[in-house]
PDB file of C-alpha atoms and ligand atoms in Angstrom:
ATOM      1  CA  MET A   1      46.278 192.373  63.478  1.00 59.00           C
ATOM      2  CA  PHE A   2      44.922 192.239  59.916  1.00 57.00           C
ATOM      3  CA  MET A   3      41.141 192.148  59.908  1.00 72.00           C
ATOM      4  CA  SER A   4      41.206 189.028  57.740  1.00 76.00           C
ATOM      5  CA  ASP A   5      43.074 187.287  60.586  1.00 92.00           C
ATOM      6  CA  LEU A   6      40.610 188.559  63.171  1.00 97.00           C
ATOM      7  CA  LYS A   7      37.496 186.888  61.778  1.00 97.00           C
ATOM      8  CA  PRO A   8      38.594 183.222  62.035  1.00 98.00           C
ATOM      9  CA  LEU A   9      40.117 183.809  65.468  1.00 98.00           C
ATOM     10  CA  LEU A  10      36.966 185.536  66.686  1.00 98.00           C
ATOM     11  CA  MET A  11      34.808 182.720  65.307  1.00 98.00           C
ATOM     12  CA  GLU A  12      36.979 180.124  66.991  1.00 98.00           C
ATOM     13  CA  HIS A  13      36.755 181.997  70.287  1.00 98.00           C
ATOM     14  CA  ALA A  14      32.991 182.459  69.967  1.00 98.00           C
ATOM     15  CA  ARG A  15      32.558 178.734  69.383  1.00 98.00           C
ATOM     16  CA  SER A  16      34.807 177.963  72.357  1.00 98.00           C
ATOM     17  CA  VAL A  17      32.492 180.016  74.599  1.00 98.00           C
ATOM     18  CA  GLY A  18      29.405 178.255  73.288  1.00 98.00           C
ATOM     19  CA  ALA A  19      28.191 180.094  70.193  1.00 98.00           C
ATOM     20  CA  ASP A  20      26.292 177.846  67.782  1.00 98.00           C
ATOM     21  CA  LEU A  21      25.740 180.564  65.189  1.00 98.00           C
ATOM     22  CA  ILE A  22      27.962 183.524  64.249  1.00 98.00           C
ATOM     23  CA  GLY A  23      27.334 186.026  61.462  1.00 98.00           C
ATOM     24  CA  PHE A  24      28.735 189.385  60.364  1.00 98.00           C
ATOM     25  CA  ALA A  25      27.142 192.341  58.591  1.00 98.00           C
ATOM     26  CA  SER A  26      28.728 195.591  57.498  1.00 98.00           C
ATOM     27  CA  LYS A  27      27.428 198.997  58.502  1.00 98.00           C
ATOM     28  CA  GLU A  28      26.314 199.632  54.915  1.00 98.00           C
ATOM     29  CA  ARG A  29      23.722 196.877  55.175  1.00 98.00           C
ATOM     30  CA  PHE A  30      21.930 198.864  57.892  1.00 98.00           C
ATOM     31  CA  ALA A  31      21.906 202.109  55.891  1.00 98.00           C
ATOM     32  CA  ASP A  32      18.118 202.043  55.376  1.00 97.00           C
ATOM     33  CA  VAL A  33      17.222 201.067  58.930  1.00 98.00           C
ATOM     34  CA  VAL A  34      15.391 203.720  60.933  1.00 97.00           C
ATOM     35  CA  PRO A  35      17.555 205.351  63.663  1.00 97.00           C
ATOM     36  CA  GLU A  36      15.232 204.044  66.421  1.00 98.00           C
ATOM     37  CA  GLU A  37      16.214 200.469  65.516  1.00 98.00           C
ATOM     38  CA  ASN A  38      19.632 201.036  63.990  1.00 98.00           C
ATOM     39  CA  PRO A  39      22.607 199.532  65.862  1.00 98.00           C
ATOM     40  CA  PHE A  40      24.822 202.297  64.514  1.00 98.00           C
ATOM     41  CA  ALA A  41      22.705 204.909  66.277  1.00 98.00           C
ATOM     42  CA  ILE A  42      24.063 203.303  69.468  1.00 98.00           C
ATOM     43  CA  PHE A  43      27.679 203.237  68.270  1.00 98.00           C
ATOM     44  CA  PRO A  44      28.096 205.516  65.229  1.00 98.00           C
ATOM     45  CA  GLU A  45      31.825 204.703  64.910  1.00 98.00           C
ATOM     46  CA  GLY A  46      30.992 201.018  64.653  1.00 98.00           C
ATOM     47  CA  GLU A  47      31.732 199.208  61.418  1.00 98.00           C
ATOM     48  CA  THR A  48      30.341 195.709  61.911  1.00 98.00           C
ATOM     49  CA  VAL A  49      27.437 193.961  63.544  1.00 98.00           C
ATOM     50  CA  ILE A  50      28.233 190.518  64.902  1.00 98.00           C
ATOM     51  CA  LEU A  51      25.272 188.306  65.648  1.00 98.00           C
ATOM     52  CA  LEU A  52      25.780 185.385  68.012  1.00 98.00           C
ATOM     53  CA  GLY A  53      23.206 182.656  68.501  1.00 98.00           C
ATOM     54  CA  LYS A  54      22.706 179.637  70.663  1.00 98.00           C
ATOM     55  CA  ARG A  55      20.253 176.873  69.920  1.00 98.00           C
ATOM     56  CA  ILE A  56      17.153 176.233  71.958  1.00 98.00           C
ATOM     57  CA  THR A  57      17.816 172.597  72.717  1.00 98.00           C
ATOM     58  CA  ARG A  58      15.130 170.417  71.216  1.00 98.00           C
ATOM     59  CA  GLY A  59      14.689 168.754  74.592  1.00 98.00           C
ATOM     60  CA  ALA A  60      13.666 172.081  76.127  1.00 98.00           C
ATOM     61  CA  LEU A  61      10.596 171.904  73.884  1.00 98.00           C
ATOM     62  CA  ARG A  62       9.716 168.318  74.741  1.00 98.00           C
ATOM     63  CA  GLY A  63       7.503 169.124  77.741  1.00 98.00           C
ATOM     64  CA  VAL A  64       5.599 171.724  75.727  1.00 98.00           C
ATOM     65  CA  GLU A  65       5.172 169.316  72.835  1.00 98.00           C
ATOM     66  CA  GLU A  66       3.741 166.743  75.244  1.00 97.00           C
ATOM     67  CA  GLY A  67       1.705 169.380  77.101  1.00 97.00           C
ATOM     68  CA  THR A  68       3.189 168.268  80.413  1.00 97.00           C
ATOM     69  CA  ASN A  69       5.927 170.780  81.308  1.00 98.00           C
ATOM     70  CA  PHE A  70       6.051 174.407  80.253  1.00 98.00           C
ATOM     71  CA  GLY A  71       8.310 175.776  82.976  1.00 97.00           C
ATOM     72  CA  ASP A  72      11.550 174.260  81.784  1.00 98.00           C
ATOM     73  CA  TYR A  73      11.147 175.818  78.332  1.00 98.00           C
ATOM     74  CA  THR A  74      10.648 179.209  79.952  1.00 98.00           C
ATOM     75  CA  LEU A  75      13.999 178.691  81.741  1.00 98.00           C
ATOM     76  CA  PHE A  76      16.312 176.686  79.474  1.00 98.00           C
ATOM     77  CA  GLY A  77      14.624 177.813  76.254  1.00 98.00           C
ATOM     78  CA  SER A  78      13.976 181.415  77.141  1.00 98.00           C
ATOM     79  CA  ALA A  79      14.926 183.339  80.300  1.00 98.00           C
ATOM     80  CA  TRP A  80      18.131 181.517  81.225  1.00 98.00           C
ATOM     81  CA  LEU A  81      19.156 181.220  77.595  1.00 98.00           C
ATOM     82  CA  ASP A  82      18.817 184.982  77.069  1.00 98.00           C
ATOM     83  CA  ASP A  83      19.873 186.219  80.493  1.00 98.00           C
ATOM     84  CA  ASN A  84      22.622 183.773  81.396  1.00 98.00           C
ATOM     85  CA  PHE A  85      23.962 181.471  78.679  1.00 98.00           C
ATOM     86  CA  ASN A  86      23.776 183.912  75.757  1.00 98.00           C
ATOM     87  CA  SER A  87      24.733 186.961  77.798  1.00 98.00           C
ATOM     88  CA  LEU A  88      27.849 185.243  79.108  1.00 98.00           C
ATOM     89  CA  MET A  89      28.810 184.166  75.582  1.00 98.00           C
ATOM     90  CA  CYS A  90      28.279 187.712  74.287  1.00 98.00           C
ATOM     91  CA  TYR A  91      30.309 189.163  77.155  1.00 98.00           C
ATOM     92  CA  GLU A  92      33.222 186.796  76.475  1.00 98.00           C
ATOM     93  CA  VAL A  93      33.302 187.690  72.767  1.00 98.00           C
ATOM     94  CA  THR A  94      33.142 191.379  73.713  1.00 98.00           C
ATOM     95  CA  ARG A  95      36.177 190.844  75.960  1.00 98.00           C
ATOM     96  CA  PHE A  96      37.990 189.093  73.117  1.00 98.00           C
ATOM     97  CA  LEU A  97      37.559 192.189  70.933  1.00 98.00           C
ATOM     98  CA  GLU A  98      38.478 194.638  73.693  1.00 98.00           C
ATOM     99  CA  ASP A  99      41.639 192.670  74.487  1.00 98.00           C
ATOM    100  CA  ARG A 100      42.698 193.342  70.891  1.00 97.00           C
ATOM    101  CA  GLY A 101      42.028 197.077  71.059  1.00 97.00           C
ATOM    102  CA  PHE A 102      38.615 197.144  69.374  1.00 98.00           C
ATOM    103  CA  GLU A 103      35.592 198.768  70.887  1.00 98.00           C
ATOM    104  CA  ALA A 104      32.695 196.350  71.193  1.00 98.00           C
ATOM    105  CA  VAL A 105      29.158 197.085  72.362  1.00 98.00           C
ATOM    106  CA  PRO A 106      27.131 194.115  73.607  1.00 98.00           C
ATOM    107  CA  ILE A 107      23.414 194.371  72.889  1.00 98.00           C
ATOM    108  CA  PHE A 108      20.653 192.384  74.576  1.00 98.00           C
ATOM    109  CA  PRO A 109      17.651 191.391  72.412  1.00 98.00           C
ATOM    110  CA  ASN A 110      15.069 193.746  73.866  1.00 98.00           C
ATOM    111  CA  PRO A 111      11.888 193.828  71.787  1.00 97.00           C
ATOM    112  CA  THR A 112      11.720 196.645  69.244  1.00 97.00           C
ATOM    113  CA  GLU A 113       8.392 197.663  70.792  1.00 97.00           C
ATOM    114  CA  ALA A 114      10.433 198.921  73.779  1.00 96.00           C
ATOM    115  CA  LYS A 115      12.130 201.605  71.705  1.00 96.00           C
ATOM    116  CA  GLY A 116      11.818 205.279  72.449  1.00 94.00           C
ATOM    117  CA  MET A 117      10.650 205.004  76.052  1.00 94.00           C
ATOM    118  CA  GLY A 118      12.998 207.802  77.069  1.00 96.00           C
ATOM    119  CA  VAL A 119      13.381 211.388  75.893  1.00 97.00           C
ATOM    120  CA  SER A 120      15.743 212.358  73.095  1.00 96.00           C
ATOM    121  CA  VAL A 121      18.833 214.050  74.541  1.00 97.00           C
ATOM    122  CA  ALA A 122      19.396 216.317  71.539  1.00 96.00           C
ATOM    123  CA  GLU A 123      17.685 217.294  68.334  1.00 94.00           C
ATOM    124  CA  GLY A 124      18.191 214.698  65.633  1.00 92.00           C
ATOM    125  CA  LYS A 125      18.969 211.863  68.027  1.00 96.00           C
ATOM    126  CA  PRO A 126      16.525 208.975  68.455  1.00 97.00           C
ATOM    127  CA  ALA A 127      15.057 208.702  71.941  1.00 97.00           C
ATOM    128  CA  PRO A 128      16.581 206.034  74.169  1.00 97.00           C
ATOM    129  CA  ASN A 129      16.533 203.168  74.078  1.00 96.00           C
ATOM    130  CA  VAL A 130      17.370 202.311  70.485  1.00 98.00           C
ATOM    131  CA  THR A 131      16.335 198.658  70.091  1.00 98.00           C
ATOM    132  CA  PRO A 132      17.855 196.837  67.101  1.00 98.00           C
ATOM    133  CA  ASP A 133      15.593 194.407  65.284  1.00 98.00           C
ATOM    134  CA  PHE A 134      17.210 190.997  65.746  1.00 98.00           C
ATOM    135  CA  GLN A 135      15.117 189.352  63.031  1.00 98.00           C
ATOM    136  CA  LEU A 136      16.423 191.866  60.556  1.00 98.00           C
ATOM    137  CA  ALA A 137      19.975 191.454  61.869  1.00 98.00           C
ATOM    138  CA  ALA A 138      19.797 187.670  61.469  1.00 98.00           C
ATOM    139  CA  VAL A 139      18.981 188.102  57.786  1.00 98.00           C
ATOM    140  CA  LEU A 140      21.562 190.865  57.239  1.00 98.00           C
ATOM    141  CA  CYS A 141      24.267 188.767  58.950  1.00 98.00           C
ATOM    142  CA  GLY A 142      23.552 185.904  56.548  1.00 98.00           C
ATOM    143  CA  LEU A 143      22.359 183.573  59.283  1.00 98.00           C
ATOM    144  CA  GLY A 144      18.755 182.983  58.367  1.00 98.00           C
ATOM    145  CA  GLU A 145      15.481 184.042  56.818  1.00 98.00           C
ATOM    146  CA  ILE A 146      12.036 184.933  58.054  1.00 98.00           C
ATOM    147  CA  GLY A 147       9.809 181.938  57.437  1.00 98.00           C
ATOM    148  CA  TYR A 148       6.121 181.960  56.570  1.00 98.00           C
ATOM    149  CA  CYS A 149       5.401 181.525  60.317  1.00 98.00           C
ATOM    150  CA  GLY A 150       6.977 184.946  60.970  1.00 98.00           C
ATOM    151  CA  GLU A 151       9.986 183.642  62.911  1.00 98.00           C
ATOM    152  CA  VAL A 152      13.659 183.477  61.931  1.00 98.00           C
ATOM    153  CA  LEU A 153      14.642 180.117  60.469  1.00 98.00           C
ATOM    154  CA  THR A 154      18.280 179.067  60.188  1.00 98.00           C
ATOM    155  CA  PRO A 155      19.715 176.216  58.104  1.00 98.00           C
ATOM    156  CA  GLU A 156      21.065 174.694  61.315  1.00 98.00           C
ATOM    157  CA  TYR A 157      18.116 174.747  63.716  1.00 98.00           C
ATOM    158  CA  GLY A 158      15.074 176.087  61.878  1.00 98.00           C
ATOM    159  CA  PRO A 159      13.284 178.312  64.422  1.00 98.00           C
ATOM    160  CA  ARG A 160      15.215 177.003  67.478  1.00 98.00           C
ATOM    161  CA  GLN A 161      17.656 179.756  68.533  1.00 98.00           C
ATOM    162  CA  ARG A 162      18.065 182.996  70.422  1.00 98.00           C
ATOM    163  CA  TRP A 163      20.461 185.831  69.709  1.00 98.00           C
ATOM    164  CA  GLN A 164      22.722 188.520  71.098  1.00 98.00           C
ATOM    165  CA  MET A 165      24.582 191.199  69.198  1.00 98.00           C
ATOM    166  CA  ILE A 166      27.909 193.019  69.296  1.00 99.00           C
ATOM    167  CA  ILE A 167      28.548 196.276  67.452  1.00 98.00           C
ATOM    168  CA  THR A 168      32.265 196.782  66.947  1.00 98.00           C
ATOM    169  CA  ASP A 169      34.604 199.250  65.288  1.00 98.00           C
ATOM    170  CA  ALA A 170      36.577 196.318  63.891  1.00 98.00           C
ATOM    171  CA  LYS A 171      35.884 196.181  60.176  1.00 97.00           C
ATOM    172  CA  ILE A 172      35.190 192.509  59.579  1.00 97.00           C
ATOM    173  CA  GLU A 173      34.205 190.956  56.270  1.00 97.00           C
ATOM    174  CA  ALA A 174      30.429 190.544  56.013  1.00 98.00           C
ATOM    175  CA  ASP A 175      28.907 187.127  55.405  1.00 98.00           C
ATOM    176  CA  PRO A 176      26.839 186.637  52.263  1.00 98.00           C
ATOM    177  CA  ILE A 177      23.104 186.908  52.687  1.00 98.00           C
ATOM    178  CA  LEU A 178      21.546 183.458  52.660  1.00 98.00           C
ATOM    179  CA  LYS A 179      20.340 182.449  49.201  1.00 96.00           C
ATOM    180  CA  GLU A 180      18.759 179.030  49.611  1.00 96.00           C
ATOM    181  CA  PRO A 181      15.278 179.111  51.180  1.00 98.00           C
ATOM    182  CA  ILE A 182      14.657 177.100  54.343  1.00 98.00           C
ATOM    183  CA  CYS A 183      10.869 177.526  54.584  1.00 98.00           C
ATOM    184  CA  ASN A 184       9.174 175.336  51.987  1.00 98.00           C
ATOM    185  CA  GLN A 185       5.936 177.339  52.192  1.00 98.00           C
ATOM    186  CA  CYS A 186       4.086 174.175  53.268  1.00 98.00           C
ATOM    187  CA  GLY A 187       1.595 176.289  55.225  1.00 98.00           C
ATOM    188  CA  LYS A 188       1.412 173.731  58.054  1.00 97.00           C
ATOM    189  CA  CYS A 189       2.152 176.356  60.713  1.00 98.00           C
ATOM    190  CA  ALA A 190      -1.041 178.137  59.616  1.00 98.00           C
ATOM    191  CA  GLU A 191      -3.046 174.942  59.191  1.00 97.00           C
ATOM    192  CA  VAL A 192      -2.500 173.760  62.768  1.00 97.00           C
ATOM    193  CA  CYS A 193      -3.132 177.125  64.417  1.00 97.00           C
ATOM    194  CA  PRO A 194      -6.360 176.683  66.404  1.00 97.00           C
ATOM    195  CA  LEU A 195      -6.939 180.455  66.395  1.00 97.00           C
ATOM    196  CA  GLY A 196      -6.437 181.049  62.682  1.00 97.00           C
ATOM    197  CA  ALA A 197      -3.780 183.643  63.458  1.00 98.00           C
ATOM    198  CA  ILE A 198      -1.666 183.138  60.325  1.00 98.00           C
ATOM    199  CA  THR A 199      -3.349 184.122  57.078  1.00 98.00           C
ATOM    200  CA  GLY A 200      -2.477 185.265  53.571  1.00 98.00           C
ATOM    201  CA  ILE A 201       0.981 186.164  52.424  1.00 98.00           C
ATOM    202  CA  LYS A 202       3.151 189.240  52.097  1.00 98.00           C
ATOM    203  CA  THR A 203       6.632 189.824  50.722  1.00 98.00           C
ATOM    204  CA  VAL A 204       9.231 190.989  53.216  1.00 98.00           C
ATOM    205  CA  LYS A 205      12.420 192.377  51.681  1.00 98.00           C
ATOM    206  CA  ILE A 206      15.596 192.677  53.775  1.00 98.00           C
ATOM    207  CA  GLY A 207      19.009 193.411  52.287  1.00 95.00           C
ATOM    208  CA  GLY A 208      17.682 192.554  48.828  1.00 95.00           C
ATOM    209  CA  LYS A 209      16.392 189.177  50.031  1.00 98.00           C
ATOM    210  CA  LYS A 210      12.692 188.569  49.436  1.00 98.00           C
ATOM    211  CA  MET A 211      10.754 186.324  51.789  1.00 98.00           C
ATOM    212  CA  ALA A 212       7.121 185.199  51.684  1.00 98.00           C
ATOM    213  CA  VAL A 213       5.690 185.681  55.173  1.00 98.00           C
ATOM    214  CA  GLY A 214       2.183 185.156  56.512  1.00 98.00           C
ATOM    215  CA  ASN A 215       0.140 187.924  58.100  1.00 98.00           C
ATOM    216  CA  ILE A 216       0.308 187.177  61.807  1.00 98.00           C
ATOM    217  CA  ASP A 217      -2.431 188.414  64.129  1.00 98.00           C
ATOM    218  CA  TYR A 218      -0.305 188.903  67.244  1.00 98.00           C
ATOM    219  CA  ASN A 219      -3.369 189.870  69.265  1.00 97.00           C
ATOM    220  CA  LEU A 220      -4.649 186.346  68.732  1.00 97.00           C
ATOM    221  CA  CYS A 221      -1.195 184.921  69.523  1.00 98.00           C
ATOM    222  CA  ARG A 222      -1.302 186.809  72.853  1.00 96.00           C
ATOM    223  CA  LYS A 223      -4.408 184.764  73.732  1.00 96.00           C
ATOM    224  CA  CYS A 224      -2.890 181.505  72.552  1.00 97.00           C
ATOM    225  CA  LYS A 225      -2.625 178.662  75.069  1.00 97.00           C
ATOM    226  CA  ASN A 226      -0.764 176.330  72.741  1.00 98.00           C
ATOM    227  CA  GLY A 227       2.746 176.995  74.015  1.00 98.00           C
ATOM    228  CA  ALA A 228       2.915 180.715  73.250  1.00 98.00           C
ATOM    229  CA  PHE A 229       4.022 182.916  76.135  1.00 98.00           C
ATOM    230  CA  PRO A 230       3.624 186.634  76.800  1.00 97.00           C
ATOM    231  CA  ASN A 231       6.777 188.593  76.023  1.00 97.00           C
ATOM    232  CA  ARG A 232       8.559 188.433  79.375  1.00 97.00           C
ATOM    233  CA  LEU A 233      10.326 191.760  78.796  1.00 96.00           C
ATOM    234  CA  LEU A 234       7.382 193.857  77.657  1.00 97.00           C
ATOM    235  CA  ALA A 235       3.768 192.732  77.828  1.00 95.00           C
ATOM    236  CA  ARG A 236       2.675 194.698  74.747  1.00 96.00           C
ATOM    237  CA  ALA A 237       5.509 193.335  72.569  1.00 97.00           C
ATOM    238  CA  LYS A 238       5.094 190.358  70.281  1.00 98.00           C
ATOM    239  CA  PRO A 239       4.619 187.174  72.320  1.00 98.00           C
ATOM    240  CA  ASP A 240       7.176 184.388  72.449  1.00 98.00           C
ATOM    241  CA  ARG A 241       5.937 181.889  69.858  1.00 98.00           C
ATOM    242  CA  LEU A 242       9.041 179.687  69.666  1.00 98.00           C
ATOM    243  CA  ALA A 243       7.394 176.889  71.652  1.00 98.00           C
ATOM    244  CA  ALA A 244       3.905 177.433  70.228  1.00 98.00           C
ATOM    245  CA  LEU A 245       2.066 174.816  68.199  1.00 98.00           C
ATOM    246  CA  CYS A 246       2.720 176.665  64.928  1.00 98.00           C
ATOM    247  CA  VAL A 247       6.488 176.793  65.449  1.00 98.00           C
ATOM    248  CA  ARG A 248       6.738 173.272  66.877  1.00 98.00           C
ATOM    249  CA  THR A 249       4.934 172.092  63.771  1.00 98.00           C
ATOM    250  CA  CYS A 250       7.525 173.935  61.703  1.00 98.00           C
ATOM    251  CA  ILE A 251      10.336 172.166  63.575  1.00 98.00           C
ATOM    252  CA  HIS A 252       8.723 168.829  62.788  1.00 97.00           C
ATOM    253  CA  GLU A 253       8.205 169.770  59.143  1.00 97.00           C
ATOM    254  CA  LEU A 254      11.760 171.023  58.598  1.00 98.00           C
ATOM    255  CA  GLU A 255      13.243 167.949  60.273  1.00 98.00           C
ATOM    256  CA  THR A 256      11.024 165.551  58.344  1.00 96.00           C
ATOM    257  CA  GLN A 257      11.842 167.263  55.043  1.00 97.00           C
ATOM    258  CA  LYS A 258      15.558 167.296  55.998  1.00 97.00           C
ATOM    259  CA  ARG A 259      15.728 171.029  55.472  1.00 98.00           C
ATOM    260  CA  ILE A 260      17.834 171.663  58.588  1.00 98.00           C
ATOM    261  CA  LYS A 261      21.169 170.263  59.711  1.00 98.00           C
ATOM    262  CA  ASN A 262      20.562 169.535  63.406  1.00 97.00           C
ATOM    263  CA  THR A 263      18.471 166.380  63.171  1.00 93.00           C
ATOM    264  CA  PHE A 264      17.819 163.461  65.499  1.00 97.00           C
ATOM    265  CA  ALA A 265      17.368 159.718  65.380  1.00 96.00           C
ATOM    266  CA  ASN A 266      13.738 160.025  66.474  1.00 96.00           C
ATOM    267  CA  SER A 267      11.050 162.288  65.155  1.00 96.00           C
ATOM    268  CA  PHE A 268      10.149 165.421  67.170  1.00 97.00           C
ATOM    269  CA  ARG A 269       6.407 164.835  66.873  1.00 96.00           C
ATOM    270  CA  LYS A 270       5.521 161.366  67.994  1.00 94.00           C
ATOM    271  CA  ARG A 271       1.711 161.565  68.119  1.00 93.00           C
ATOM    272  CA  TYR A 272      -1.133 163.941  67.279  1.00 93.00           C
ATOM    273  CA  ALA A 273      -0.437 167.376  68.733  1.00 96.00           C
ATOM    274  CA  TRP A 274      -2.608 168.725  71.540  1.00 97.00           C
ATOM    275  CA  ALA A 275      -4.364 172.016  70.869  1.00 97.00           C
ATOM    276  CA  ILE A 276      -6.609 174.434  72.753  1.00 96.00           C
ATOM    277  CA  ASP A 277      -8.967 176.565  70.728  1.00 93.00           C
ATOM    278  CA  ILE A 278     -10.177 180.114  71.340  1.00 91.00           C
ATOM    279  CA  TYR A 279     -13.028 178.776  73.522  1.00 93.00           C
ATOM    280  CA  ASP A 280     -10.533 176.872  75.726  1.00 93.00           C
ATOM    281  CA  LYS A 281     -11.723 173.606  74.272  1.00 95.00           C
ATOM    282  CA  SER A 282      -8.981 171.020  73.990  1.00 94.00           C
ATOM    283  CA  THR A 283      -8.533 168.869  70.938  1.00 89.00           C
ATOM    284  CA  TYR A 284      -5.851 167.156  68.897  1.00 87.00           C
ATOM    285  CA  VAL A 285      -4.561 168.161  65.507  1.00 87.00           C
ATOM    286  CA  ASP A 286      -2.765 166.126  62.923  1.00 79.00           C
ATOM    287  CA  GLY A 287       0.328 168.273  62.815  1.00 70.00           C
ATOM    288  CA  ASP A 288       2.205 165.828  60.607  1.00 79.00           C
TER     289      ASP A 288
HETATM  290  S1  SF4 B   1       1.229 181.428  68.580  1.00 86.31           S
HETATM  291 FE1  SF4 B   1      -0.677 180.295  68.786  1.00 86.31          FE
HETATM  292  S2  SF4 B   1      -2.235 181.640  67.894  1.00 86.31           S
HETATM  293 FE2  SF4 B   1      -0.246 182.383  67.215  1.00 86.31          FE
HETATM  294  S3  SF4 B   1       0.084 181.398  65.228  1.00 86.31           S
HETATM  295 FE3  SF4 B   1       1.057 180.111  66.772  1.00 86.31          FE
HETATM  296  S4  SF4 B   1      -0.469 178.571  67.357  1.00 86.31           S
HETATM  297 FE4  SF4 B   1      -1.517 180.249  66.289  1.00 86.31          FE
HETATM  298  S1  SF4 B   2       5.631 175.247  58.804  1.00 86.31           S
HETATM  299 FE1  SF4 B   2       6.097 175.245  56.613  1.00 86.31          FE
HETATM  300  S2  SF4 B   2       5.304 177.224  55.850  1.00 86.31           S
HETATM  301 FE2  SF4 B   2       5.387 177.375  58.078  1.00 86.31          FE
HETATM  302  S3  SF4 B   2       7.359 178.374  58.424  1.00 86.31           S
HETATM  303 FE3  SF4 B   2       7.668 176.162  58.606  1.00 86.31          FE
HETATM  304  S4  SF4 B   2       8.324 175.450  56.581  1.00 86.31           S
HETATM  305 FE4  SF4 B   2       7.454 177.517  56.371  1.00 86.31          FE
END
């Protein structure tokens, strides 16, 4: 099979098993990535990283937005999405590649803070486990950018998705790195944060793409009771902020400004947003 034939067939198959987002990056794009986070330290003969994403359904965030149901986000928006729906999709795409004679290594999105927990098996090799940075991969695969809020934003769903990765020895044409910005630098994610955890600005450069990102105090985010959750895989890793007030405000902003494709008849934010400050005092913020 010519590699140019492989890509559309693989994309069609990935969509048929539920992928919402599919992107490709060549090995060269990861040349500057440290071995401890480099996918090609796991599979040195690999040629391509494939990133597969599924949306967090907007409805899975509804209970958090209303402050009335957090558990269903932690299942449909987080644990089940990562452990079941996305893993099955990744497994099926891995099978598709193996059935055509390519080696394909499925990679779960463990936090990068989990890297190096083992002991290096030989001099010059990074200690296991190598944990690829999925934010970086999303940018290098042309699927998104890092917004001012510090999370990956895609043109389809804004911050609403989770990822899995395949490293394969099939040499597949890379997708162009996204040019058009999604984040409009409105600063509303920072404005609504009751803990003042997003401040200032720094430039993050990935694959030649420059992004203006806020300084995030993740220690404050770990204390946040506004829809942020401890990292379920590793307590000391960055918390899950995808349902937090800052990110839900971003969803509302991107939908209102029509900066993302997956939009709805009714607005995501229907009333003032609830908020709990650092002293556990509850209030409402105008997150419009
Ligand atoms: S997770 Fe909480 S503390 Fe952190 S930026 Fe978002 S709203 Fe603020
Ligand atoms: S709320 Fe505004 S500044 Fe913050 S990430 Fe979203 S679009 Fe960017």
